[in-house]
């Protein structure tokens, strides 16, 4: 493991390999790393030959290996980002632990409970820095919303409504299979369930859920939850609908609505109607509509902010990061919601399972 100090020169940049260099690596991790002075992207590992050819075409200076063993032969990096499909997270995470490398693990931790438990156990007490890729905690609008809630702007919280929807998954996409770590509840719900606790500082104490299949396995999940304060939450997670990522927090004195795709937080109070924040949000939404999805994904600031926080921690600064244990608790919460869907019952969630703050 590298011991880097705050005064490390650019020659001491953290050398990072991306393991699983598919869509999110290309859209988010690679451009983010290119813009962070402390980071140096040194290798890709991807088992798909066609994907490696594409990577070599786009980034000819960065070697693309087929296996972790090939990467090891060519020289170990200081850190890895794991962005393979969830059923393939365990092996590189254990490999990184064996070599004392730092780890940025994309969500969810893994596809199965046994992989989650093995991975988290292996990393317990590690000295190198492991971070769960719950990047939306680092989104400026999420940070703003959290601050406004905690300063009491809308009073005591009564209910939250959230929607996270993305376009349909293709026929060969791992997101279409629960065994591979897909399904809307695990893939999209992990983010919003994390934010429910992160934004409100409370825990989920019970959950009910209905999952349906419109085109692919579990591509629609509707979940209701009760938080420890008695506040309720209703969430919809959907593949195959217009791209939407919205969280509305309704309190006794007003409401705040986060629209991540246009990066806004709009405020409303019963007495004053929508405030200037809402007008700005609408203006931003109109501007955002002028761009296509790829343009917006490239403009998503939370990946860079999350990776920059990871690198600050690697350099020895005191930074609060989402942990692998946070990811494991979210996995258990998702499992509980899936059980509630099967049984048709509202199920209690133990505090330990729900605490993601
Ligand atoms: N934080 C977020 O907002 C966010 C957004 C999108 C994806 N993700 C996560 O990132 C991960 C990848 O998602 P994606 O959309 O890029 O998927 P993808 O299918 O586009 O890319 C995955 C890549 O991993 C490669 N791969 C397959 N098996 C592998 C293995 N055993 N070892 C190494 N690489 C392997 C594939 O060839 C592919 O290039 C998933 O865990 C997903 O949940 C997170």
mmCIF file of C-alpha atoms and ligand atoms in Angstrom:
data_model
loop_
_atom_site.group_PDB
_atom_site.id
_atom_site.type_symbol
_atom_site.label_atom_id
_atom_site.label_comp_id
_atom_site.label_asym_id
_atom_site.label_seq_id
_atom_site.Cartn_x
_atom_site.Cartn_y
_atom_site.Cartn_z
ATOM 1 C CA UNK A 1 0.000 0.000 0.000
ATOM 2 C CA UNK A 2 1.335 3.476 -0.851
ATOM 3 C CA UNK A 3 1.764 5.857 2.044
ATOM 4 C CA UNK A 4 1.125 9.197 0.388
ATOM 5 C CA UNK A 5 1.274 12.513 2.148
ATOM 6 C CA UNK A 6 -0.588 15.715 1.416
ATOM 7 C CA UNK A 7 2.573 17.190 -0.079
ATOM 8 C CA UNK A 8 3.159 14.306 -2.499
ATOM 9 C CA UNK A 9 4.319 15.564 -5.854
ATOM 10 C CA UNK A 10 2.582 14.707 -9.102
ATOM 11 C CA UNK A 11 5.194 11.947 -9.520
ATOM 12 C CA UNK A 12 3.559 10.285 -6.509
ATOM 13 C CA UNK A 13 0.074 10.240 -7.950
ATOM 14 C CA UNK A 14 -2.073 7.284 -6.917
ATOM 15 C CA UNK A 15 -1.794 4.694 -9.695
ATOM 16 C CA UNK A 16 -5.248 3.292 -10.356
ATOM 17 C CA UNK A 17 -6.491 0.360 -12.456
ATOM 18 C CA UNK A 18 -10.130 -0.001 -13.452
ATOM 19 C CA UNK A 19 -11.385 -3.591 -13.221
ATOM 20 C CA UNK A 20 -14.469 -3.916 -15.421
ATOM 21 C CA UNK A 21 -14.163 -1.036 -17.846
ATOM 22 C CA UNK A 22 -17.668 -0.874 -19.342
ATOM 23 C CA UNK A 23 -20.308 1.820 -19.569
ATOM 24 C CA UNK A 24 -19.945 3.537 -16.201
ATOM 25 C CA UNK A 25 -16.147 3.432 -16.336
ATOM 26 C CA UNK A 26 -16.256 5.208 -19.673
ATOM 27 C CA UNK A 27 -18.973 7.690 -18.748
ATOM 28 C CA UNK A 28 -17.862 8.486 -15.216
ATOM 29 C CA UNK A 29 -14.638 7.027 -13.798
ATOM 30 C CA UNK A 30 -12.241 7.642 -16.692
ATOM 31 C CA UNK A 31 -13.176 11.329 -17.237
ATOM 32 C CA UNK A 32 -13.288 11.909 -13.475
ATOM 33 C CA UNK A 33 -9.805 10.455 -12.938
ATOM 34 C CA UNK A 34 -8.453 12.504 -15.841
ATOM 35 C CA UNK A 35 -9.569 15.656 -14.029
ATOM 36 C CA UNK A 36 -8.080 14.782 -10.605
ATOM 37 C CA UNK A 37 -4.419 15.796 -10.282
ATOM 38 C CA UNK A 38 -3.663 13.180 -7.589
ATOM 39 C CA UNK A 39 -4.879 10.288 -9.761
ATOM 40 C CA UNK A 40 -3.147 8.403 -12.572
ATOM 41 C CA UNK A 41 -5.085 5.810 -14.529
ATOM 42 C CA UNK A 42 -2.539 3.082 -15.321
ATOM 43 C CA UNK A 43 -4.475 0.039 -16.561
ATOM 44 C CA UNK A 44 -7.766 -1.579 -17.448
ATOM 45 C CA UNK A 45 -8.767 -5.163 -16.725
ATOM 46 C CA UNK A 46 -11.678 -6.509 -18.733
ATOM 47 C CA UNK A 47 -12.230 -10.126 -19.869
ATOM 48 C CA UNK A 48 -14.124 -9.127 -23.048
ATOM 49 C CA UNK A 49 -11.700 -9.014 -25.982
ATOM 50 C CA UNK A 50 -13.975 -6.707 -28.002
ATOM 51 C CA UNK A 51 -14.181 -4.313 -25.080
ATOM 52 C CA UNK A 52 -10.388 -4.317 -24.656
ATOM 53 C CA UNK A 53 -10.009 -3.480 -28.363
ATOM 54 C CA UNK A 54 -12.360 -0.528 -27.909
ATOM 55 C CA UNK A 55 -10.425 0.631 -24.839
ATOM 56 C CA UNK A 56 -7.099 0.366 -26.703
ATOM 57 C CA UNK A 57 -8.559 2.394 -29.568
ATOM 58 C CA UNK A 58 -9.725 5.168 -27.245
ATOM 59 C CA UNK A 59 -6.885 5.171 -24.690
ATOM 60 C CA UNK A 60 -3.858 3.693 -26.540
ATOM 61 C CA UNK A 61 -1.416 4.676 -23.769
ATOM 62 C CA UNK A 62 -3.237 2.640 -21.124
ATOM 63 C CA UNK A 63 -2.729 -1.147 -21.191
ATOM 64 C CA UNK A 64 -5.896 -3.248 -21.227
ATOM 65 C CA UNK A 65 -5.417 -6.670 -19.593
ATOM 66 C CA UNK A 66 -7.684 -9.705 -19.746
ATOM 67 C CA UNK A 67 -7.081 -10.856 -16.150
ATOM 68 C CA UNK A 68 -5.890 -9.684 -12.754
ATOM 69 C CA UNK A 69 -2.918 -12.054 -13.110
ATOM 70 C CA UNK A 70 -1.852 -10.182 -16.286
ATOM 71 C CA UNK A 71 -2.129 -6.882 -14.430
ATOM 72 C CA UNK A 72 -0.043 -8.293 -11.579
ATOM 73 C CA UNK A 73 2.672 -9.429 -14.025
ATOM 74 C CA UNK A 74 2.882 -5.953 -15.528
ATOM 75 C CA UNK A 75 3.160 -4.292 -12.102
ATOM 76 C CA UNK A 76 0.719 -3.714 -9.278
ATOM 77 C CA UNK A 77 -1.170 -0.411 -9.105
ATOM 78 C CA UNK A 78 -1.768 1.384 -5.787
ATOM 79 C CA UNK A 79 -5.557 1.142 -6.021
ATOM 80 C CA UNK A 80 -8.366 -0.339 -8.072
ATOM 81 C CA UNK A 81 -11.859 0.718 -9.019
ATOM 82 C CA UNK A 82 -14.137 -2.303 -9.380
ATOM 83 C CA UNK A 83 -16.841 -1.594 -11.971
ATOM 84 C CA UNK A 84 -17.558 -5.111 -13.215
ATOM 85 C CA UNK A 85 -21.120 -6.469 -12.988
ATOM 86 C CA UNK A 86 -21.967 -7.155 -9.299
ATOM 87 C CA UNK A 87 -21.631 -10.966 -9.580
ATOM 88 C CA UNK A 88 -17.948 -10.348 -10.438
ATOM 89 C CA UNK A 89 -17.112 -7.924 -7.599
ATOM 90 C CA UNK A 90 -15.861 -10.490 -5.083
ATOM 91 C CA UNK A 91 -12.742 -11.746 -6.875
ATOM 92 C CA UNK A 92 -11.103 -8.359 -7.574
ATOM 93 C CA UNK A 93 -12.048 -7.072 -4.103
ATOM 94 C CA UNK A 94 -10.353 -10.094 -2.450
ATOM 95 C CA UNK A 95 -7.385 -9.725 -4.802
ATOM 96 C CA UNK A 96 -7.003 -6.047 -3.850
ATOM 97 C CA UNK A 97 -7.148 -6.981 -0.160
ATOM 98 C CA UNK A 98 -4.434 -9.642 -0.585
ATOM 99 C CA UNK A 99 -2.154 -7.060 -2.201
ATOM 100 C CA UNK A 100 -2.964 -4.228 0.253
ATOM 101 C CA UNK A 101 -4.349 -2.035 -2.509
ATOM 102 C CA UNK A 102 -6.956 0.678 -1.976
ATOM 103 C CA UNK A 103 -10.442 -0.148 -3.235
ATOM 104 C CA UNK A 104 -13.305 1.842 -4.752
ATOM 105 C CA UNK A 105 -16.143 -0.663 -5.106
ATOM 106 C CA UNK A 106 -19.079 0.225 -7.308
ATOM 107 C CA UNK A 107 -22.486 -0.468 -5.799
ATOM 108 C CA UNK A 108 -23.987 -2.901 -4.968
ATOM 109 C CA UNK A 109 -21.337 -4.749 -2.918
ATOM 110 C CA UNK A 110 -22.091 -7.994 -4.778
ATOM 111 C CA UNK A 111 -24.960 -9.966 -6.267
ATOM 112 C CA UNK A 112 -25.426 -12.508 -3.452
ATOM 113 C CA UNK A 113 -25.519 -12.329 0.327
ATOM 114 C CA UNK A 114 -22.703 -14.889 0.647
ATOM 115 C CA UNK A 115 -20.414 -12.812 -1.611
ATOM 116 C CA UNK A 116 -21.299 -9.658 0.347
ATOM 117 C CA UNK A 117 -20.425 -11.337 3.665
ATOM 118 C CA UNK A 118 -17.135 -12.806 2.367
ATOM 119 C CA UNK A 119 -16.090 -9.496 0.864
ATOM 120 C CA UNK A 120 -16.880 -7.399 3.948
ATOM 121 C CA UNK A 121 -15.249 -9.968 6.286
ATOM 122 C CA UNK A 122 -12.071 -9.975 4.202
ATOM 123 C CA UNK A 123 -11.821 -6.183 4.388
ATOM 124 C CA UNK A 124 -12.514 -5.864 8.115
ATOM 125 C CA UNK A 125 -9.563 -4.147 9.851
ATOM 126 C CA UNK A 126 -7.780 -3.455 6.539
ATOM 127 C CA UNK A 127 -5.387 -0.512 6.611
ATOM 128 C CA UNK A 128 -5.867 0.391 2.976
ATOM 129 C CA UNK A 129 -8.854 2.576 2.108
ATOM 130 C CA UNK A 130 -12.036 0.844 0.921
ATOM 131 C CA UNK A 131 -14.958 2.948 -0.250
ATOM 132 C CA UNK A 132 -18.433 1.974 -1.437
ATOM 133 C CA UNK A 133 -19.412 3.771 -4.652
ATOM 134 C CA UNK A 134 -22.460 5.513 -3.186
ATOM 135 C CA UNK A 135 -21.533 8.569 -5.203
ATOM 136 C CA UNK A 136 -24.813 10.448 -4.971
ATOM 137 C CA UNK A 137 -24.009 11.353 -1.360
ATOM 138 C CA UNK A 138 -21.403 13.641 -2.950
ATOM 139 C CA UNK A 139 -23.775 15.324 -5.424
ATOM 140 C CA UNK A 140 -23.919 19.099 -4.711
ATOM 141 C CA UNK A 141 -27.741 19.074 -4.783
ATOM 142 C CA UNK A 142 -27.850 16.138 -2.324
ATOM 143 C CA UNK A 143 -25.414 17.973 -0.027
ATOM 144 C CA UNK A 144 -27.600 21.095 -0.269
ATOM 145 C CA UNK A 145 -30.804 19.133 0.410
ATOM 146 C CA UNK A 146 -29.255 17.414 3.437
ATOM 147 C CA UNK A 147 -28.110 20.737 4.889
ATOM 148 C CA UNK A 148 -31.509 22.380 4.362
ATOM 149 C CA UNK A 149 -33.308 19.457 6.023
ATOM 150 C CA UNK A 150 -30.910 19.393 8.969
ATOM 151 C CA UNK A 151 -31.183 23.139 9.543
ATOM 152 C CA UNK A 152 -34.958 22.658 9.956
ATOM 153 C CA UNK A 153 -36.027 24.663 6.901
ATOM 154 C CA UNK A 154 -39.144 22.520 6.304
ATOM 155 C CA UNK A 155 -39.758 21.578 9.925
ATOM 156 C CA UNK A 156 -40.396 18.059 11.141
ATOM 157 C CA UNK A 157 -40.324 15.561 8.268
ATOM 158 C CA UNK A 158 -43.655 13.889 7.435
ATOM 159 C CA UNK A 159 -43.080 11.901 4.239
ATOM 160 C CA UNK A 160 -40.633 11.375 1.375
ATOM 161 C CA UNK A 161 -41.492 10.406 -2.201
ATOM 162 C CA UNK A 162 -38.749 9.196 -4.484
ATOM 163 C CA UNK A 163 -38.576 8.013 -8.106
ATOM 164 C CA UNK A 164 -35.518 6.569 -9.824
ATOM 165 C CA UNK A 165 -36.209 5.445 -13.403
ATOM 166 C CA UNK A 166 -33.855 4.624 -16.266
ATOM 167 C CA UNK A 167 -34.337 3.389 -19.845
ATOM 168 C CA UNK A 168 -35.060 -0.294 -20.478
ATOM 169 C CA UNK A 169 -32.182 -2.761 -20.148
ATOM 170 C CA UNK A 170 -31.101 -4.659 -23.243
ATOM 171 C CA UNK A 171 -31.664 -8.422 -23.709
ATOM 172 C CA UNK A 172 -28.029 -9.334 -22.841
ATOM 173 C CA UNK A 173 -27.617 -6.827 -20.017
ATOM 174 C CA UNK A 174 -26.742 -8.257 -16.565
ATOM 175 C CA UNK A 175 -29.269 -5.788 -15.093
ATOM 176 C CA UNK A 176 -32.037 -7.993 -16.475
ATOM 177 C CA UNK A 177 -31.096 -10.889 -14.175
ATOM 178 C CA UNK A 178 -31.362 -10.954 -10.372
ATOM 179 C CA UNK A 179 -28.669 -13.666 -10.202
ATOM 180 C CA UNK A 180 -26.194 -11.280 -11.849
ATOM 181 C CA UNK A 181 -27.057 -8.473 -9.423
ATOM 182 C CA UNK A 182 -29.685 -6.815 -11.609
ATOM 183 C CA UNK A 183 -33.296 -5.821 -11.039
ATOM 184 C CA UNK A 184 -34.431 -2.273 -10.302
ATOM 185 C CA UNK A 185 -34.585 -2.724 -6.526
ATOM 186 C CA UNK A 186 -30.899 -3.639 -6.126
ATOM 187 C CA UNK A 187 -29.534 -1.548 -8.995
ATOM 188 C CA UNK A 188 -31.472 1.712 -8.512
ATOM 189 C CA UNK A 189 -32.997 1.191 -5.061
ATOM 190 C CA UNK A 190 -29.584 0.847 -3.409
ATOM 191 C CA UNK A 191 -28.920 4.539 -4.124
ATOM 192 C CA UNK A 192 -32.253 5.886 -2.877
ATOM 193 C CA UNK A 193 -32.416 3.639 0.189
ATOM 194 C CA UNK A 194 -28.968 4.931 1.077
ATOM 195 C CA UNK A 195 -30.109 8.525 0.584
ATOM 196 C CA UNK A 196 -33.249 8.069 2.706
ATOM 197 C CA UNK A 197 -31.049 7.508 5.753
ATOM 198 C CA UNK A 198 -28.257 9.829 4.662
ATOM 199 C CA UNK A 199 -30.588 12.782 4.047
ATOM 200 C CA UNK A 200 -32.777 12.398 7.115
ATOM 201 C CA UNK A 201 -30.274 11.051 9.662
ATOM 202 C CA UNK A 202 -32.774 8.326 10.547
ATOM 203 C CA UNK A 203 -33.144 4.613 9.940
ATOM 204 C CA UNK A 204 -35.677 2.456 8.139
ATOM 205 C CA UNK A 205 -37.601 0.300 10.629
ATOM 206 C CA UNK A 206 -40.034 -1.512 8.343
ATOM 207 C CA UNK A 207 -40.555 -2.099 4.662
ATOM 208 C CA UNK A 208 -43.216 -3.317 2.230
ATOM 209 C CA UNK A 209 -42.577 -3.857 -1.460
ATOM 210 C CA UNK A 210 -44.196 -4.980 -4.688
ATOM 211 C CA UNK A 211 -41.924 -6.108 -7.520
ATOM 212 C CA UNK A 212 -43.141 -6.699 -11.054
ATOM 213 C CA UNK A 213 -41.729 -7.734 -14.384
ATOM 214 C CA UNK A 214 -42.746 -5.698 -17.416
ATOM 215 C CA UNK A 215 -39.917 -6.699 -19.764
ATOM 216 C CA UNK A 216 -37.017 -8.039 -17.660
ATOM 217 C CA UNK A 217 -36.763 -9.665 -14.222
ATOM 218 C CA UNK A 218 -37.792 -7.324 -11.354
ATOM 219 C CA UNK A 219 -37.682 -4.268 -13.584
ATOM 220 C CA UNK A 220 -40.231 -2.452 -11.421
ATOM 221 C CA UNK A 221 -40.270 -2.112 -7.630
ATOM 222 C CA UNK A 222 -42.620 -0.012 -5.512
ATOM 223 C CA UNK A 223 -41.533 0.224 -1.912
ATOM 224 C CA UNK A 224 -42.925 1.870 1.192
ATOM 225 C CA UNK A 225 -40.894 2.266 4.362
ATOM 226 C CA UNK A 226 -41.271 3.721 7.830
ATOM 227 C CA UNK A 227 -38.337 5.631 9.307
ATOM 228 C CA UNK A 228 -37.450 5.536 12.994
ATOM 229 C CA UNK A 229 -39.058 8.964 13.545
ATOM 230 C CA UNK A 230 -42.406 7.724 12.157
ATOM 231 C CA UNK A 231 -41.841 9.606 8.881
ATOM 232 C CA UNK A 232 -42.869 7.486 5.869
ATOM 233 C CA UNK A 233 -41.297 7.004 2.440
ATOM 234 C CA UNK A 234 -42.704 5.849 -0.884
ATOM 235 C CA UNK A 235 -40.239 4.891 -3.590
ATOM 236 C CA UNK A 236 -40.528 3.736 -7.200
ATOM 237 C CA UNK A 237 -37.556 2.088 -8.948
ATOM 238 C CA UNK A 238 -38.134 1.393 -12.623
ATOM 239 C CA UNK A 239 -36.234 0.165 -15.682
ATOM 240 C CA UNK A 240 -37.920 1.096 -18.962
ATOM 241 C CA UNK A 241 -39.318 4.551 -18.223
ATOM 242 C CA UNK A 242 -38.304 8.127 -18.943
ATOM 243 C CA UNK A 243 -35.097 8.891 -17.077
ATOM 244 C CA UNK A 244 -36.052 10.362 -13.695
ATOM 245 C CA UNK A 245 -34.221 10.798 -10.413
ATOM 246 C CA UNK A 246 -36.265 12.798 -7.952
ATOM 247 C CA UNK A 247 -36.624 12.955 -4.186
ATOM 248 C CA UNK A 248 -39.367 15.045 -2.599
ATOM 249 C CA UNK A 249 -39.109 15.643 1.127
ATOM 250 C CA UNK A 250 -42.300 16.959 2.714
ATOM 251 C CA UNK A 251 -42.173 18.508 6.164
ATOM 252 C CA UNK A 252 -44.683 20.237 8.417
ATOM 253 C CA UNK A 253 -43.622 23.699 7.197
ATOM 254 C CA UNK A 254 -42.680 23.140 3.584
ATOM 255 C CA UNK A 255 -41.269 20.790 0.982
ATOM 256 C CA UNK A 256 -37.954 20.391 -0.808
ATOM 257 C CA UNK A 257 -37.642 18.595 -4.146
ATOM 258 C CA UNK A 258 -34.343 17.358 -5.481
ATOM 259 C CA UNK A 259 -34.172 16.742 -9.217
ATOM 260 C CA UNK A 260 -30.738 15.228 -9.760
ATOM 261 C CA UNK A 261 -30.917 15.298 -13.544
ATOM 262 C CA UNK A 262 -31.104 19.076 -13.612
ATOM 263 C CA UNK A 263 -29.066 19.437 -10.421
ATOM 264 C CA UNK A 264 -31.645 21.493 -8.546
ATOM 265 C CA UNK A 265 -33.320 21.650 -5.166
ATOM 266 C CA UNK A 266 -36.677 23.454 -5.335
ATOM 267 C CA UNK A 267 -38.389 24.727 -2.206
ATOM 268 C CA UNK A 268 -42.092 25.165 -1.610
ATOM 269 C CA UNK A 269 -44.070 26.303 1.375
ATOM 270 C CA UNK A 270 -47.812 26.106 1.730
ATOM 271 C CA UNK A 271 -48.033 29.841 2.194
ATOM 272 C CA UNK A 272 -45.690 31.133 -0.489
ATOM 273 C CA UNK A 273 -46.027 28.614 -3.297
ATOM 274 C CA UNK A 274 -42.933 27.746 -5.303
ATOM 275 C CA UNK A 275 -39.944 29.907 -4.496
ATOM 276 C CA UNK A 276 -37.262 31.296 -6.746
ATOM 277 C CA UNK A 277 -35.426 27.974 -6.319
ATOM 278 C CA UNK A 278 -38.265 26.255 -8.129
ATOM 279 C CA UNK A 279 -38.190 28.762 -10.987
ATOM 280 C CA UNK A 280 -34.445 28.213 -11.341
ATOM 281 C CA UNK A 281 -35.031 24.453 -11.287
ATOM 282 C CA UNK A 282 -37.541 24.732 -14.117
ATOM 283 C CA UNK A 283 -35.141 26.868 -16.150
ATOM 284 C CA UNK A 284 -32.383 24.287 -15.586
ATOM 285 C CA UNK A 285 -34.769 21.488 -16.585
ATOM 286 C CA UNK A 286 -35.512 23.254 -19.873
ATOM 287 C CA UNK A 287 -31.783 23.639 -20.510
ATOM 288 C CA UNK A 288 -31.155 19.992 -19.585
ATOM 289 C CA UNK A 289 -33.821 18.912 -22.061
ATOM 290 C CA UNK A 290 -31.668 20.413 -24.790
ATOM 291 C CA UNK A 291 -28.942 17.809 -24.122
ATOM 292 C CA UNK A 292 -29.069 14.085 -24.704
ATOM 293 C CA UNK A 293 -28.624 11.463 -21.963
ATOM 294 C CA UNK A 294 -24.928 10.964 -22.629
ATOM 295 C CA UNK A 295 -24.234 14.666 -22.303
ATOM 296 C CA UNK A 296 -25.998 14.737 -18.958
ATOM 297 C CA UNK A 297 -24.213 11.627 -17.697
ATOM 298 C CA UNK A 298 -20.880 13.217 -18.554
ATOM 299 C CA UNK A 299 -21.968 16.289 -16.621
ATOM 300 C CA UNK A 300 -22.942 14.269 -13.505
ATOM 301 C CA UNK A 301 -20.629 15.728 -10.840
ATOM 302 C CA UNK A 302 -21.002 13.133 -8.071
ATOM 303 C CA UNK A 303 -18.600 10.514 -9.469
ATOM 304 C CA UNK A 304 -15.704 12.957 -9.573
ATOM 305 C CA UNK A 305 -16.543 14.261 -6.098
ATOM 306 C CA UNK A 306 -16.764 10.714 -4.697
ATOM 307 C CA UNK A 307 -13.462 9.628 -6.287
ATOM 308 C CA UNK A 308 -11.760 12.837 -5.138
ATOM 309 C CA UNK A 309 -12.912 12.120 -1.557
ATOM 310 C CA UNK A 310 -11.503 8.563 -1.820
ATOM 311 C CA UNK A 311 -8.165 9.965 -3.004
ATOM 312 C CA UNK A 312 -8.094 12.529 -0.181
ATOM 313 C CA UNK A 313 -8.576 9.715 2.317
ATOM 314 C CA UNK A 314 -5.805 7.694 0.626
ATOM 315 C CA UNK A 315 -3.554 10.737 1.093
ATOM 316 C CA UNK A 316 -4.253 10.660 4.811
ATOM 317 C CA UNK A 317 -6.894 13.374 5.146
ATOM 318 C CA UNK A 318 -9.868 12.921 7.472
ATOM 319 C CA UNK A 319 -12.789 12.294 5.108
ATOM 320 C CA UNK A 320 -16.053 10.519 5.849
ATOM 321 C CA UNK A 321 -16.610 7.880 3.163
ATOM 322 C CA UNK A 322 -19.432 5.379 2.558
ATOM 323 C CA UNK A 323 -18.091 2.066 3.844
ATOM 324 C CA UNK A 324 -18.367 -1.532 2.702
ATOM 325 C CA UNK A 325 -20.452 -2.119 5.856
ATOM 326 C CA UNK A 326 -22.870 0.571 4.616
ATOM 327 C CA UNK A 327 -23.110 -1.386 1.383
ATOM 328 C CA UNK A 328 -23.708 -4.655 3.272
ATOM 329 C CA UNK A 329 -26.524 -3.087 5.327
ATOM 330 C CA UNK A 330 -28.126 -1.803 2.120
ATOM 331 C CA UNK A 331 -27.885 -5.275 0.637
ATOM 332 C CA UNK A 332 -29.702 -6.735 3.659
ATOM 333 C CA UNK A 333 -32.346 -4.020 3.393
ATOM 334 C CA UNK A 334 -32.888 -4.825 -0.290
ATOM 335 C CA UNK A 335 -33.142 -8.527 0.595
ATOM 336 C CA UNK A 336 -35.731 -7.688 3.247
ATOM 337 C CA UNK A 337 -37.753 -5.674 0.712
ATOM 338 C CA UNK A 338 -37.569 -8.569 -1.757
ATOM 339 C CA UNK A 339 -38.844 -10.946 0.975
ATOM 340 C CA UNK A 340 -41.672 -8.489 1.710
ATOM 341 C CA UNK A 341 -42.574 -8.573 -1.969
ATOM 342 C CA UNK A 342 -42.695 -12.376 -1.962
ATOM 343 C CA UNK A 343 -44.709 -12.667 1.258
ATOM 344 C CA UNK A 344 -46.960 -9.681 0.606
ATOM 345 C CA UNK A 345 -46.295 -8.523 4.188
ATOM 346 C CA UNK A 346 -44.784 -5.403 5.725
ATOM 347 C CA UNK A 347 -41.602 -6.644 7.420
ATOM 348 C CA UNK A 348 -39.644 -5.126 10.292
ATOM 349 C CA UNK A 349 -36.029 -4.188 9.625
ATOM 350 C CA UNK A 350 -33.568 -4.293 12.499
ATOM 351 C CA UNK A 351 -31.775 -1.009 13.223
ATOM 352 C CA UNK A 352 -28.450 -2.628 12.407
ATOM 353 C CA UNK A 353 -29.696 -3.657 8.963
ATOM 354 C CA UNK A 354 -31.054 -0.223 8.119
ATOM 355 C CA UNK A 355 -28.423 2.108 9.528
ATOM 356 C CA UNK A 356 -26.602 3.619 6.573
ATOM 357 C CA UNK A 357 -25.793 7.008 8.051
HETATM 358 N N1 LIG B 1 -22.728 4.440 -8.923
HETATM 359 C C1 LIG B 1 -23.519 4.495 -9.952
HETATM 360 O O1 LIG B 1 -24.327 5.399 -10.115
HETATM 361 C C2 LIG B 1 -23.437 3.417 -11.016
HETATM 362 C C3 LIG B 1 -23.940 3.642 -12.296
HETATM 363 C C4 LIG B 1 -23.827 2.625 -13.232
HETATM 364 C C5 LIG B 1 -23.231 1.421 -12.902
HETATM 365 N N2 LIG B 1 -22.781 1.244 -11.632
HETATM 366 C C6 LIG B 1 -22.178 -0.034 -11.213
HETATM 367 O O2 LIG B 1 -20.983 -0.252 -11.957
HETATM 368 C C7 LIG B 1 -20.822 -1.631 -12.260
HETATM 369 C C8 LIG B 1 -20.734 -1.800 -13.788
HETATM 370 O O3 LIG B 1 -21.881 -1.245 -14.412
HETATM 371 P P1 LIG B 1 -21.845 -0.883 -15.979
HETATM 372 O O4 LIG B 1 -23.121 -0.192 -16.252
HETATM 373 O O5 LIG B 1 -20.589 -0.197 -16.325
HETATM 374 O O6 LIG B 1 -21.867 -2.343 -16.620
HETATM 375 P P2 LIG B 1 -21.297 -2.769 -18.057
HETATM 376 O O7 LIG B 1 -21.909 -4.094 -18.342
HETATM 377 O O8 LIG B 1 -21.469 -1.667 -19.047
HETATM 378 O O9 LIG B 1 -19.727 -2.924 -17.829
HETATM 379 C C9 LIG B 1 -19.185 -3.968 -17.064
HETATM 380 C C10 LIG B 1 -17.805 -4.316 -17.633
HETATM 381 O O10 LIG B 1 -17.238 -5.322 -16.795
HETATM 382 C C11 LIG B 1 -16.657 -6.305 -17.641
HETATM 383 N N3 LIG B 1 -16.592 -7.572 -16.919
HETATM 384 C C12 LIG B 1 -17.448 -8.631 -16.979
HETATM 385 N N4 LIG B 1 -17.016 -9.610 -16.158
HETATM 386 C C13 LIG B 1 -15.879 -9.156 -15.561
HETATM 387 C C14 LIG B 1 -14.967 -9.727 -14.628
HETATM 388 N N5 LIG B 1 -15.139 -10.964 -14.145
HETATM 389 N N6 LIG B 1 -13.899 -8.980 -14.252
HETATM 390 C C15 LIG B 1 -13.721 -7.724 -14.740
HETATM 391 N N7 LIG B 1 -14.559 -7.139 -15.630
HETATM 392 C C16 LIG B 1 -15.621 -7.859 -16.029
HETATM 393 C C17 LIG B 1 -17.521 -6.346 -18.868
HETATM 394 O O11 LIG B 1 -16.820 -6.891 -19.965
HETATM 395 C C18 LIG B 1 -17.860 -4.880 -19.054
HETATM 396 O O12 LIG B 1 -16.926 -4.223 -19.884
HETATM 397 C C19 LIG B 1 -22.032 -2.320 -11.606
HETATM 398 O O13 LIG B 1 -21.680 -2.735 -10.307
HETATM 399 C C20 LIG B 1 -23.069 -1.216 -11.522
HETATM 400 O O14 LIG B 1 -24.033 -1.400 -10.494
HETATM 401 C C21 LIG B 1 -22.850 2.213 -10.688
#
